[in-house]
Every structure is written in C-alpha cells, then in structure tokens.
Short mmCIF file of C-alpha atoms in Angstrom, two decimals:
data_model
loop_
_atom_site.label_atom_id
_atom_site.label_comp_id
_atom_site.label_asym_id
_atom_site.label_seq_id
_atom_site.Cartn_x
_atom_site.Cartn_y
_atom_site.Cartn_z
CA UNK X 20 -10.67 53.91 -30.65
CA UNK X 21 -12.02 54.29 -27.38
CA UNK X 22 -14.27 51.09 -27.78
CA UNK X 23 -11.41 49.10 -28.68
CA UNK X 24 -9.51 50.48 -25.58
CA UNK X 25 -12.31 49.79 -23.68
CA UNK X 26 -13.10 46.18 -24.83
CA UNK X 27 -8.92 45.30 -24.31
CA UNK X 28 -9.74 46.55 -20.76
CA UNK X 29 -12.36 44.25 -20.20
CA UNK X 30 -10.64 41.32 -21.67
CA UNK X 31 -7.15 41.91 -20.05
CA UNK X 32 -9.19 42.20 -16.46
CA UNK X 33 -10.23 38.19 -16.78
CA UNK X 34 -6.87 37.06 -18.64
CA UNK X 35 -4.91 38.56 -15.73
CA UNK X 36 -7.49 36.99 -13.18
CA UNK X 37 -6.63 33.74 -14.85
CA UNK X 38 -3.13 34.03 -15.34
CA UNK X 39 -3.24 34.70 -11.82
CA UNK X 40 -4.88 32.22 -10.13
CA UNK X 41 -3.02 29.88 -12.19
CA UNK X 42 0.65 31.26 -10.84
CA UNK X 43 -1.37 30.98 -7.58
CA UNK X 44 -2.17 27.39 -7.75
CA UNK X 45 1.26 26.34 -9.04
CA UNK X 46 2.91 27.66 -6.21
CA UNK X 47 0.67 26.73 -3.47
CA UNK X 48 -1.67 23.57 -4.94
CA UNK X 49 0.93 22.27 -7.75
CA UNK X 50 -0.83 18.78 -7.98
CA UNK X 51 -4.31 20.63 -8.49
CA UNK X 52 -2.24 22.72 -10.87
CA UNK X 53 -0.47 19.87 -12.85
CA UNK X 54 -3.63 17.69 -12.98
CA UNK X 55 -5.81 21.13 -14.52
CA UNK X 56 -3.33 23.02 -16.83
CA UNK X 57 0.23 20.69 -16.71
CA UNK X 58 -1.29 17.09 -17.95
CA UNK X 59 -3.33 18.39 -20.95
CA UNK X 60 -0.19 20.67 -21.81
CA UNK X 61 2.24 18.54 -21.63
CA UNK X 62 -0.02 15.95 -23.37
CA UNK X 63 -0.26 18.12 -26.39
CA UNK X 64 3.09 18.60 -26.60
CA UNK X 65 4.43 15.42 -26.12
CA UNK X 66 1.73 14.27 -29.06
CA UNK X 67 2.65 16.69 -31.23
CA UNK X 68 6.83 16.40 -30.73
CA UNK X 69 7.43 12.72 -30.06
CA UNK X 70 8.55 11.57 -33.14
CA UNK X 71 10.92 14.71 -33.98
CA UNK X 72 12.04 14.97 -30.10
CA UNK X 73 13.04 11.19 -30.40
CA UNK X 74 15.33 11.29 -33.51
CA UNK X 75 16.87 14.58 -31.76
CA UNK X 76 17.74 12.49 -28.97
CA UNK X 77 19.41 9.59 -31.12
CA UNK X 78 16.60 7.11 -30.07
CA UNK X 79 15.24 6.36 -33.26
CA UNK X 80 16.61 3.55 -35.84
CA UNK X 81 16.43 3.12 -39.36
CA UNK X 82 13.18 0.86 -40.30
CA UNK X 83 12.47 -2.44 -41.69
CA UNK X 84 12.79 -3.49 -44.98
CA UNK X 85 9.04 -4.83 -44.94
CA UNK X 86 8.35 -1.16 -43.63
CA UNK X 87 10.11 0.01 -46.15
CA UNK X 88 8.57 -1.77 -48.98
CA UNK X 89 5.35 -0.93 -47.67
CA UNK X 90 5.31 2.41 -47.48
CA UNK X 91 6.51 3.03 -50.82
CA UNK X 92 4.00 0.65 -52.17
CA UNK X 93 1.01 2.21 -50.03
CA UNK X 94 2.17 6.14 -50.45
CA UNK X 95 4.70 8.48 -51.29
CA UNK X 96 5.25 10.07 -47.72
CA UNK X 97 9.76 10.07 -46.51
CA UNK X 98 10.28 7.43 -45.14
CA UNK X 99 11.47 8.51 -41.48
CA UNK X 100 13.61 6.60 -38.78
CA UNK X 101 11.25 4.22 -36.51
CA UNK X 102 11.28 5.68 -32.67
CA UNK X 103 9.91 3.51 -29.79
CA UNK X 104 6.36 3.35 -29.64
CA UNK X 105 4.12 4.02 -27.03
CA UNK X 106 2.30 0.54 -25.46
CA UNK X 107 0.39 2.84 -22.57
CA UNK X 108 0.06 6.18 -21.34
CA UNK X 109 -1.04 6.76 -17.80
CA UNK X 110 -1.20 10.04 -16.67
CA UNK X 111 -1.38 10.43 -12.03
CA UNK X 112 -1.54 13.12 -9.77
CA UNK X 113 1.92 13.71 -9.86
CA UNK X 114 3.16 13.10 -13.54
CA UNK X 115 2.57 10.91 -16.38
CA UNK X 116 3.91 7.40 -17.23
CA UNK X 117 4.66 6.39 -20.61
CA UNK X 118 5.51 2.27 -21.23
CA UNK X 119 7.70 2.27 -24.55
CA UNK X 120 8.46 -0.63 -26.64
CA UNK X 121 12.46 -0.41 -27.78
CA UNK X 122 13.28 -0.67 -30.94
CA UNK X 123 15.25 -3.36 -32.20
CA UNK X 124 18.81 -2.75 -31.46
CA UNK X 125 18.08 -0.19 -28.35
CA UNK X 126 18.72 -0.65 -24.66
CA UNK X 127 17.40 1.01 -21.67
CA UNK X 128 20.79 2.91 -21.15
CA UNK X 129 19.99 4.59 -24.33
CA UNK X 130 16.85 6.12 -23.22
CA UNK X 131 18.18 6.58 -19.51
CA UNK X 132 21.15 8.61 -21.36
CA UNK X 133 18.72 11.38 -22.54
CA UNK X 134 15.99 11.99 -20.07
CA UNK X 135 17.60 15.18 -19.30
CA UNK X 136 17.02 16.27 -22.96
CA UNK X 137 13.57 14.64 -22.70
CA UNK X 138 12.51 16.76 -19.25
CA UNK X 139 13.62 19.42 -21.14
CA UNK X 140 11.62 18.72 -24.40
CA UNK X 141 8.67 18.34 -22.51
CA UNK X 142 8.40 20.76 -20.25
CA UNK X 143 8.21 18.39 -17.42
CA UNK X 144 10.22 18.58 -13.70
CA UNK X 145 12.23 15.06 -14.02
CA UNK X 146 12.40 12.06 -16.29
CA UNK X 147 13.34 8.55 -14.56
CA UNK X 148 13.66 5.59 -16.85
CA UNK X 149 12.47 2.26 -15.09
CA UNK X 150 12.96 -1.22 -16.86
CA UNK X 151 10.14 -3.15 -17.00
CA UNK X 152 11.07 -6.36 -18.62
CA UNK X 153 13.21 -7.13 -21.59
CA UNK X 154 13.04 -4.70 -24.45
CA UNK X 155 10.00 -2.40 -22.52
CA UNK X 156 10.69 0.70 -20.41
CA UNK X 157 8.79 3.17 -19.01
CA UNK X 158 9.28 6.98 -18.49
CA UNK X 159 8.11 8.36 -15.11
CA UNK X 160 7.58 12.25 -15.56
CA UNK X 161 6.82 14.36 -12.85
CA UNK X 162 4.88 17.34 -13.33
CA UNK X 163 6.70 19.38 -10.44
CA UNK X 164 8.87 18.38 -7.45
CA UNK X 165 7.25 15.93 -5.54
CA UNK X 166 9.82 16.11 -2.70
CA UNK X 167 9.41 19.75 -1.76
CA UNK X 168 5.67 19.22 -0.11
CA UNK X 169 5.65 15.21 0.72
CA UNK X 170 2.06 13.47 0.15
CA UNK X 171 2.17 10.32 0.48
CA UNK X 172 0.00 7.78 -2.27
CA UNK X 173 -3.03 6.46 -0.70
CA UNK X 174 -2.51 3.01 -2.37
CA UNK X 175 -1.08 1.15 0.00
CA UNK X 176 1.73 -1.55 -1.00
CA UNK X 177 1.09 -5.52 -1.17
CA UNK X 178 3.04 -7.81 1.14
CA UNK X 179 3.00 -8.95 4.44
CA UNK X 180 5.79 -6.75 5.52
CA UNK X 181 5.87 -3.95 3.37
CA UNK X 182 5.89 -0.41 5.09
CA UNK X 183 5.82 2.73 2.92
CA UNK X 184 8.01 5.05 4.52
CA UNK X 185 9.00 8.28 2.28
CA UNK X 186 7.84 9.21 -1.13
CA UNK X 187 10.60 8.57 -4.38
CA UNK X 188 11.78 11.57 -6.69
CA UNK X 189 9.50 9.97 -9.56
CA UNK X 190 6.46 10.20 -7.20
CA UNK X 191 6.30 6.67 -5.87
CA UNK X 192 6.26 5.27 -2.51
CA UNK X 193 10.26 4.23 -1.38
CA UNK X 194 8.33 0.96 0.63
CA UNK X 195 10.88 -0.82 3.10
CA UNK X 196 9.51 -4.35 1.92
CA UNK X 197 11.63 -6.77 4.59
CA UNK X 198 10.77 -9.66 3.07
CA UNK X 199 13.02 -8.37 0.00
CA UNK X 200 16.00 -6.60 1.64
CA UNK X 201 15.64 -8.30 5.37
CA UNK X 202 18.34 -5.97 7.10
CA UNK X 203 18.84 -2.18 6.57
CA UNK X 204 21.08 0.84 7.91
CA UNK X 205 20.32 4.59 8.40
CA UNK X 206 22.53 7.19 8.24
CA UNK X 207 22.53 11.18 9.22
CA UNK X 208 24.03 13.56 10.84
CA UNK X 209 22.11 15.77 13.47
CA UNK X 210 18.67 17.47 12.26
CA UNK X 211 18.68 15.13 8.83
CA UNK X 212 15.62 13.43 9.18
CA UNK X 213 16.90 10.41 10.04
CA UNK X 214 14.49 10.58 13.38
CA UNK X 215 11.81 11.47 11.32
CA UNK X 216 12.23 8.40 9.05
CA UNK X 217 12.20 5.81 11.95
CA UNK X 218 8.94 7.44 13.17
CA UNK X 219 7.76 6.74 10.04
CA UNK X 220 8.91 3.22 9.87
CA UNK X 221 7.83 2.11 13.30
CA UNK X 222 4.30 3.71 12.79
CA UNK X 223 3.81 1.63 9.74
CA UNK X 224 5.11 -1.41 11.62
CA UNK X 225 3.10 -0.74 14.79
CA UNK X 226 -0.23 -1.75 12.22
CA UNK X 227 1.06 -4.85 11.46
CA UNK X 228 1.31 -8.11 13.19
CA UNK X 229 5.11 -8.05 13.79
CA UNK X 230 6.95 -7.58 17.23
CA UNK X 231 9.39 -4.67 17.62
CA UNK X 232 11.87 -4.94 19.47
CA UNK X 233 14.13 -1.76 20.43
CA UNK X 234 17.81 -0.56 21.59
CA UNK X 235 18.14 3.24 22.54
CA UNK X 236 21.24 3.45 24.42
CA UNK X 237 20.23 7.26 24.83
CA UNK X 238 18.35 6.18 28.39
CA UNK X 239 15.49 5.37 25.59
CA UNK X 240 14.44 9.02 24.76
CA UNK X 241 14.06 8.36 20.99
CA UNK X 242 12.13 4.65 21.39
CA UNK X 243 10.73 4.73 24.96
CA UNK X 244 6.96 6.68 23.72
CA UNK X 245 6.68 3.51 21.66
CA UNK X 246 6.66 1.60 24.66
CA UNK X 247 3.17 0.26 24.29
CA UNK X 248 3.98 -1.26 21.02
CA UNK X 249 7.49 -2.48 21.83
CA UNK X 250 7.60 -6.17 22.50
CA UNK X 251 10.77 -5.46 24.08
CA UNK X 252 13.07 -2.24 24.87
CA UNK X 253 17.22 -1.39 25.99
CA UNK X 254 18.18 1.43 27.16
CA UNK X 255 21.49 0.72 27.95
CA UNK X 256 24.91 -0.96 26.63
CA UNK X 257 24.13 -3.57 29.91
CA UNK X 258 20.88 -4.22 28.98
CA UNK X 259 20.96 -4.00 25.39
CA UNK X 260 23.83 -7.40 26.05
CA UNK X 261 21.22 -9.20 27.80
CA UNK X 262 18.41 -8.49 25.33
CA UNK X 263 20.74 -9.32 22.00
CA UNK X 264 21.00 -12.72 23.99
CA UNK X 265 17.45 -13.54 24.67
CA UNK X 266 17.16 -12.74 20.75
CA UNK X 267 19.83 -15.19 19.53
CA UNK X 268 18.33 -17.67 21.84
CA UNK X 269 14.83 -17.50 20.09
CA UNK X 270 16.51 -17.73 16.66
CA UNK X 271 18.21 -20.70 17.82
CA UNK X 272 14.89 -22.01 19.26
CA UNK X 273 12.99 -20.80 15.94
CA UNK X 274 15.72 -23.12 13.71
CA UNK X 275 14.92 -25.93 16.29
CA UNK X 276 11.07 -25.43 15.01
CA UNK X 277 11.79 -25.94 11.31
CA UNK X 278 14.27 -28.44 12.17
CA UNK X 279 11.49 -30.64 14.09
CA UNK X 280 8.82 -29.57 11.49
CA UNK X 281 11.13 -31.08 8.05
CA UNK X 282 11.22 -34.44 10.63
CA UNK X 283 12.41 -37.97 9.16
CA UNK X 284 12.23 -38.78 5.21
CA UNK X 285 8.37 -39.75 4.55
CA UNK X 286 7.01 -37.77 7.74
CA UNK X 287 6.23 -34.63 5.82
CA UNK X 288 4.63 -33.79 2.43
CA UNK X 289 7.59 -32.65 -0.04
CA UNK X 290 5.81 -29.29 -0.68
CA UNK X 291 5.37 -28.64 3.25
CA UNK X 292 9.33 -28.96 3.65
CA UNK X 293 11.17 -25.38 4.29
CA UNK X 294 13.91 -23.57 5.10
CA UNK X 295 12.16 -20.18 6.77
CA UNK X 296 9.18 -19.90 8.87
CA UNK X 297 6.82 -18.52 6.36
CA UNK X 298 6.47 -22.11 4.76
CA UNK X 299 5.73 -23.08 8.36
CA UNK X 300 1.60 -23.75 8.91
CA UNK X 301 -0.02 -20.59 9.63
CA UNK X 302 -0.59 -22.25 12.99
CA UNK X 303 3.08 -23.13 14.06
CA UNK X 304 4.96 -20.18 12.02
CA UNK X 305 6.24 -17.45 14.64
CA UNK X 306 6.19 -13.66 14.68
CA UNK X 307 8.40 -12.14 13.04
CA UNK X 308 10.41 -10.13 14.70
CA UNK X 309 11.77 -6.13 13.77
CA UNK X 310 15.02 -5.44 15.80
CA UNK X 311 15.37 -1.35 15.97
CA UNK X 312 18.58 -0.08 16.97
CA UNK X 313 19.16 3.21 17.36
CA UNK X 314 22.70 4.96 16.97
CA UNK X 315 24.26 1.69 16.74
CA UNK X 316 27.93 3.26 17.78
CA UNK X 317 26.68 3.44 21.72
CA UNK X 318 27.18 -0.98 20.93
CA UNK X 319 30.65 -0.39 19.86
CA UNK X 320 31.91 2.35 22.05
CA UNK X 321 34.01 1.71 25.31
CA UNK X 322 34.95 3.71 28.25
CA UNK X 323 37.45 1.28 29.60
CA UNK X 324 39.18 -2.02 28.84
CA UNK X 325 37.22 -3.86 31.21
CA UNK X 326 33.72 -3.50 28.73
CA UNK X 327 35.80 -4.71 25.58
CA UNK X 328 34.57 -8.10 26.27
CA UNK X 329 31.19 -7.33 26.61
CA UNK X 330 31.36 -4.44 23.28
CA UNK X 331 32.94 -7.81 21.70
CA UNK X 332 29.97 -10.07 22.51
CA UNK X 333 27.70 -7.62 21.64
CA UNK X 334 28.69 -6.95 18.27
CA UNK X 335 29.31 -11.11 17.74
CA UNK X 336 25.56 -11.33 18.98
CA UNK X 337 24.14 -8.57 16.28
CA UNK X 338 26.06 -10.07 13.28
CA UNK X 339 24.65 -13.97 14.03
CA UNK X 340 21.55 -11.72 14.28
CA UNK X 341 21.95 -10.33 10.58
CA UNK X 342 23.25 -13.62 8.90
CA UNK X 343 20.75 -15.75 10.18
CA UNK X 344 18.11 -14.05 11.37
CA UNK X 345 16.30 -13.91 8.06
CA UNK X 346 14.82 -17.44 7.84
CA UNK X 347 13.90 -17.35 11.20
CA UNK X 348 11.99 -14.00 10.73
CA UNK X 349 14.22 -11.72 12.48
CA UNK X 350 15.18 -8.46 11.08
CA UNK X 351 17.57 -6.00 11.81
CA UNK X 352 17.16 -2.35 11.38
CA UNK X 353 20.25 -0.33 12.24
CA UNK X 354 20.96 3.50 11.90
CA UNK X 355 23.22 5.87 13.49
CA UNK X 356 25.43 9.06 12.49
CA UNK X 357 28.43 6.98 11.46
CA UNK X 358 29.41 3.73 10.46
CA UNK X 359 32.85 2.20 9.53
CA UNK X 360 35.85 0.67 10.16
CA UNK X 361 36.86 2.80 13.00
CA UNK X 362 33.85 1.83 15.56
CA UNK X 363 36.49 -1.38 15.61
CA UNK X 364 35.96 -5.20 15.29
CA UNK X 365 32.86 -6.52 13.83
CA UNK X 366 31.97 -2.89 12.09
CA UNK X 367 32.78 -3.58 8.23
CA UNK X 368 31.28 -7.55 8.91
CA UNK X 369 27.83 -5.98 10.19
CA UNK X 370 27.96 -3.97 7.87
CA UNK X 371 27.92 -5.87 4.77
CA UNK X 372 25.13 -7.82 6.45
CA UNK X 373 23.13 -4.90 5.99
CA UNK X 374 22.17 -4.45 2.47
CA UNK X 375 19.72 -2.04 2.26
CA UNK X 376 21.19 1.79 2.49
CA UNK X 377 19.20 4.72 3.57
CA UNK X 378 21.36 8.09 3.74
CA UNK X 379 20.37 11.67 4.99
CA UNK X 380 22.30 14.49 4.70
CA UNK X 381 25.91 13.93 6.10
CA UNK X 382 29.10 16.16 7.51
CA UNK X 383 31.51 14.64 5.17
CA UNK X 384 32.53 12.72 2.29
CA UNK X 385 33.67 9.41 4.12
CA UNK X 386 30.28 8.77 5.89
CA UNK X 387 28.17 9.06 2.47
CA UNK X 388 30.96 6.24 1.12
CA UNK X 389 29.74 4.22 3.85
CA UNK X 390 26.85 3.85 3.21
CA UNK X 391 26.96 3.82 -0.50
CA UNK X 392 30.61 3.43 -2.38
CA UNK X 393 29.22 -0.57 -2.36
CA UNK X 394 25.91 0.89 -3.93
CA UNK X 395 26.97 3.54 -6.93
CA UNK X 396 29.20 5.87 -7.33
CA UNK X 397 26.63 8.59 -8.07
CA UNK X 398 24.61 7.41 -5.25
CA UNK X 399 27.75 9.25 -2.93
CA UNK X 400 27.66 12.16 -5.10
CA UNK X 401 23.88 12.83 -4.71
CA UNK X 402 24.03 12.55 -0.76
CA UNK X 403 26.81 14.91 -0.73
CA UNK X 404 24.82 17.51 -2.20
CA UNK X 405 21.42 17.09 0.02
CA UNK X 406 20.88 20.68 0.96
CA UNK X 407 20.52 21.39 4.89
CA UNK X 408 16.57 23.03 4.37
CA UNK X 409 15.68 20.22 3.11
CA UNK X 410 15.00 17.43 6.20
CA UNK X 411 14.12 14.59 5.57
CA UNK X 412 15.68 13.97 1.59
CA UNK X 413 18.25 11.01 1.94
CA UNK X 414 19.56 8.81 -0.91
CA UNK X 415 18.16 5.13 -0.85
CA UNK X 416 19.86 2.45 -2.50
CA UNK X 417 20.35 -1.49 -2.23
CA UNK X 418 23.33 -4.22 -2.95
CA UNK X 419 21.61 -4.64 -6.80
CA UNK X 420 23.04 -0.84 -7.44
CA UNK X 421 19.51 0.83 -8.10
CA UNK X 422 18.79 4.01 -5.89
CA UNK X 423 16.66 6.84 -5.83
CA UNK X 424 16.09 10.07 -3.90
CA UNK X 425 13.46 10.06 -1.33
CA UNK X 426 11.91 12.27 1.42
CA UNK X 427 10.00 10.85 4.27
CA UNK X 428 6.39 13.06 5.26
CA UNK X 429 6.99 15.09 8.99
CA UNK X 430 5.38 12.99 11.68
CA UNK X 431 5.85 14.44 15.17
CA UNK X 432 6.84 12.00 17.65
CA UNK X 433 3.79 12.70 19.98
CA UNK X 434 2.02 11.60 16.79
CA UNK X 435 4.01 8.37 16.62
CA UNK X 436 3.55 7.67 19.83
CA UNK X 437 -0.08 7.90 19.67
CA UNK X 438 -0.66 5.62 16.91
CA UNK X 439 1.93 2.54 18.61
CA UNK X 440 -0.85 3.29 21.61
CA UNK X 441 -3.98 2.24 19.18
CA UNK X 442 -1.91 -0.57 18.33
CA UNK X 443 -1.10 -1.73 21.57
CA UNK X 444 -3.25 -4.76 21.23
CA UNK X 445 -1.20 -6.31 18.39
CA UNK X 446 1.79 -6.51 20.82
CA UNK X 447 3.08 -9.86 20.62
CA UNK X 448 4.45 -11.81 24.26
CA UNK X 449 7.79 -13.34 23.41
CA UNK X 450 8.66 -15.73 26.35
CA UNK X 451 12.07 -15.16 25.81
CA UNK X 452 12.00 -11.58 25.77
CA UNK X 453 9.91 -11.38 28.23
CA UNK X 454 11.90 -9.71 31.37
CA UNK X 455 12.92 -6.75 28.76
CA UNK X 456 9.35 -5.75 28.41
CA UNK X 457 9.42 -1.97 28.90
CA UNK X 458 6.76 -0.93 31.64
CA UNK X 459 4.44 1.24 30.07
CA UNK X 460 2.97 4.16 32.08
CA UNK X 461 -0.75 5.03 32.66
CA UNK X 462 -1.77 7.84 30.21
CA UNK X 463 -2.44 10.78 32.36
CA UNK X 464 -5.96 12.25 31.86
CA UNK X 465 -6.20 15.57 32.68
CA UNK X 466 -9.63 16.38 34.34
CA UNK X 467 -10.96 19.65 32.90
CA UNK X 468 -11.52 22.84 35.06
CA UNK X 469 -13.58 23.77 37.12
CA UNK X 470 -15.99 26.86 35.75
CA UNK X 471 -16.18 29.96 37.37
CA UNK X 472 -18.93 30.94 39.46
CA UNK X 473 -20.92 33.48 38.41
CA UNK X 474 -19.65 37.17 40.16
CA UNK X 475 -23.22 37.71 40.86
CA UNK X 476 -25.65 34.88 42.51
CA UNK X 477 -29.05 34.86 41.40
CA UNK X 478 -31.84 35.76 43.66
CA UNK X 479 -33.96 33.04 45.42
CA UNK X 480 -37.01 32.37 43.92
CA UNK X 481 -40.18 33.45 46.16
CA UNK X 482 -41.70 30.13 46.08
#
C-alpha cells in the first residue's frame, strides 16, 4: 500500500510539472504552445471527427450513383453521405488551413454558415471561411487569439505598393495594397489606435520609393517627426490650400505626360499605349505620390464666413485629388474622428471616393455607419462592440463588402520617427511641391559626461 502511495507520488510530481508548464506556456507563449501541444491535438481530432462533424453540420450530400454502385460491388460497408474533401492541409504558427473541395450542389455560404459549430467541434479559437476559386474554399483556424499579443508575419507581401499594416483575426497580414484600393479613410475616436495605425502605415511607406506628402492641421504634432521623409508637409488650413494646389497642378502635369507619351496614331507601339503611369517606361514614369491627411475635419471647419471660400476650394481640390489621382499615381489617405454629411459640402462626394474603410473603436452608432453602412451591415455591428482595452482593433472593410477584424502592432512614435530618418535618402524632390518642403532640424547629439575625478590624486612618481 505504501509503495503504491509512494509510486502515485512520484508520478503525480512530473504530471503536475507538465500540466504546469503547459498552462504556463498557453498563457504567456500561446504560439510556442499551439505549435507543441494545440496542432498535433487538434490534428487528431479533426482526423478522427471530420466525416461525422461534417454531416452534423449539414455539409455533406448524398453520393453518386457510380459511388454507389461501387461500393456495393467492392464491399458491404453503409454507404454514408459524401462531405467535402480535403485538397491540402497546412498547418502555421498561428492555426491550420484546410483547402476543401465542395461537393456538388454546395456553396461557400454553406460552410461559412457553420464555422461556429466547426470552432467548436474542433477545439480551435475561430473559423473564417475564404473562397478560393469556384467550388474550393479554405478554412483558416486559429489556434488562439491572434489579436490579443500582435506579431506580425515575417513574409513580407508582393507588390510595389503594398504595406502590411495590422495583423487579420485569421492570422494574416491586413496589407494596405494601393495599387488595389488607391484611396482609404480612418476612423476613431480619441485613444483608438487610429495614431498607432498611421505610424504603422507611414513606416512601411517610408521603405519604399514613394513620396509622402502630409496635412496636420494640428501645427503638425502628429506628422512633423516624419519630416525627413516627408516630400512635403501643412500644418495649417492656409497652407494645407496652397499645398492641395501644387498637388492638382502635378496631376494635371502628370496627365500632360501620358498624353504626350500615347502621341499621334503610328508614333507608339500599341502595347506601349496607357492610361496610368505605371505603363509609362521605367525611365519617364513618375513617383507616386501618398497624400496623408490627418483629421480631415480641420479642411472643412470654419471660424467665419470669410474662409468658406477657401474651406470650398479646399475640399473641390481633395475630391479632383481622389477621382483622378489614381492614374496619375496619387493617393489619398484620409482619417479623422468623424466623417459625414454634417462637415458640409463636398463631405458625402469625398467620401465615396474613398473606398477602402478602416474603423477603430467609436463614441456612437452614426460614426461606425460612416464608415461602413456602404460596406456590411455586420461590419457596423462589430465596430460597435470594439472594447476600449483593446487599442488598436478596428474593423477593415472595402466597397466589394468583404471585411475583417484587425489590430495594428504598438509602434511608438519616437520609433517611427527614427525609421522615416534611415530613410531619408529615398525622399523624392517634387518641383512643384517644392516650397512646402518641411525644414528638417539637426538631430541633437548629446555629448556624454564628463567623469569624475578621482577624490584622491595619486602620488607623483619619484622618477
């Protein structure tokens, strides 16, 4: 008796030591934990229940009538409804991915209908259901919530403009591609994130070969330690007038480019004829340009009757800006803490310029509908119930209806700032923007101190 007391002792001491360590690493290291004890888990369970989970879920149909005839010629097993099968499994560091062909007769709103029931089944944190082409899905499973501790993939996207900015709910990177959605607006209340997610942006932009190009009508406190990167910089509703000016103005002279470059009938090769400045030569196609704006209200607000006129040119200025800037590689970037009808003319035109939709957590109902009634319906709902310890989670959606939940990584502006100062050599000279060039100041280098002398001096030497 006592030797089997004594041998439980000695076997419960490891188990516990285990057990522990493995509550440990879930809480604090859940990707180390998912990719040691979650993956092969979850694998073994999934293998074992797909087939039953599936017709529990109502995604199985009846089969064949060659299956049929087969399997009663070849064996004497039931003959079972047909689920869709697995084409690839992929397991990451966050989840797994399985690629299912549908079954005849299934859609992707069937399986999108039950991946509650199928997190559930398996044991996993979410389910998202992503169409890959015509009759092929694939599930993204997470292992645990990716957007509670925010680490970004190392793979970084393909494109020329592509930025990844914040990680998605189903543990890929939410990448502002401008080449795809060319104009975008932010919204957030105060303390959101929304900050936080331009930092991001504009440190991802600052590596390529783009020009930025910035309004801060806050005297420049949220834009001005990018100076060394900016190409150009407002600060002001006066000088954000002149500078929306100078950027029409090198549209305009950007369209006279492609204009001169498509030439008379004969002149140029019928392949070599575009519309946009990336079909231009690498040697005559332009910078492309990244217009930041930050709390774009300050363009619409007015003090007095007298700057109606210029809040009226202004906003005139930024819409040309949106509808045509695209083909001449000018993009517009746009976020403040509201947006609608009320700012007054122009507001609802710019916009529905702006297609892509990136919302933080909000004060209200309205603003969330701003951003995304055009979007979904359950995009609104999910924005309205982004908690306020969680900075940094918005909703992300575009004019085809998709969206997602995202959270951008914390990246101190000091940080920011540092890396638009390595990449002050890519800053483009735009003749036209030229007399908006913020001045950048010399980086102060602090010389170090002095050490003390010692409290006692040493004795002279006798020689």
């Amino acid at each position: 008796m006592a030797s089997g007391v004594q041998f439980l002792t000695e076997v419960a001491a490891p188990v516990g030591a285990v057990a522990g360590g493995a509550a440990l690493a879930r809480a604090k290291a859940p990707a180390l934990y998912w990719s040691a004890i979650g993956l092969p888990v979850t694998a073994a369970r999934l293998s074992a229940t797909y087939g039953s989970t599936m017709d529990a879920c109502g995604l199985t149909v009846p089969p064949s009538r060659l299956r049929v005839l087969v399997t009663r010629a070849t064996s004497t097993r039931e003959i079972r409804p047909v689920p869709p099968r697995i084409r690839r499994a992929t397991p990451t560091t966050t989840g797994l991915r399985l690629r299912l062909r549908l079954a005849p007769g299934q859609e992707p709103a069937d399986v999108a209908a039950s991946a509650e029931r199928l997190r559930h089944a398996w044991g996993v944190h979410s389910v998202h259901v992503i169409v890959v082409r015509p009759g092929v899905v694939e599930l993204r499973m997470t292992g645990f919530d990716v957007l509670k501790r925010v680490r970004m993939p190392r793979r970084r996207p393909a494109g020329a403009l592509a930025v990844p900015v914040a990680m998605r709910e189903d543990g890929t990177a939410f990448v502002r591609d401008y080449l795809a959605v060319p104009h975008a607006l932010t919204l957030g209340t105060t303390l959101s994130g929304k900050s936080v997610y331009m930092r991001n942006l504009i440190s991802g932009l600052a590596r390529l070969d783009v020009a930025l190009v910035g309004i801060d009508c806050k005297r420049g406190v949220e834009q001005a330690p990018f100076a060394p990167r900016l190409s150009a910089l407002a600060t002001d509703p006066q000088s954000a007038d002149g500078l929306l000016d100078a950027l029409v103005e090198v549209m305009e002279e950007r369209y006279d480019l492609l204009r001169n470059h498509q030439g008379i009938a004969g002149s140029v090769a019928s392949h070599e004829i575009t519309s946009d400045i990336w079909g231009l030569p690498p040697k005559l196609r332009p910078v492309p340009v990244v217009l930041l704006v930050d709390e774009v209200a300050e363009l619409f607000m007015v003090a007095t009757r007298k700057d109606e006129e210029r809040r009226d040119h202004m906003v005139t200025q930024l819409i040309r800006l949106a509808q045509l800037g695209r083909g001449a590689g000018i993009f517009v970037e746009a976020c403040g803490q509201r947006f609608g009808s009320e700012l007054g003319k122009g507001a609802t035109m710019l916009r529905a310029q702006l297609s892509g939709r990136v919302v933080h957590r909000v004060n209200d109902r309205p603003t969330a509908e701003m951003g995304l009634a055009d979007v979904s319906p359950e995009a609104v709902l999910a924005a309205t119930q982004i908690a306020p310890d969680m900075p940094g989670v918005a909703v992300a959606g575009d004019s085809s209806g998709g969206w997602s939940r995202i959270r951008t990584p914390h990246l101190s502006l000091a940080r920011a700032a540092e890396i638009c100062r390595a990449n002050a050599h890519r800053t483009p000279t735009l003749a036209g923007l030229e007399p908006f060039r913020p001045v950048v100041p010399p980086v102060l280098v602090v010389p170090p101190m002095p050490s003390a002398p010692p409290r006692f001096a040493a004795a002279p030497s006798a020689e």
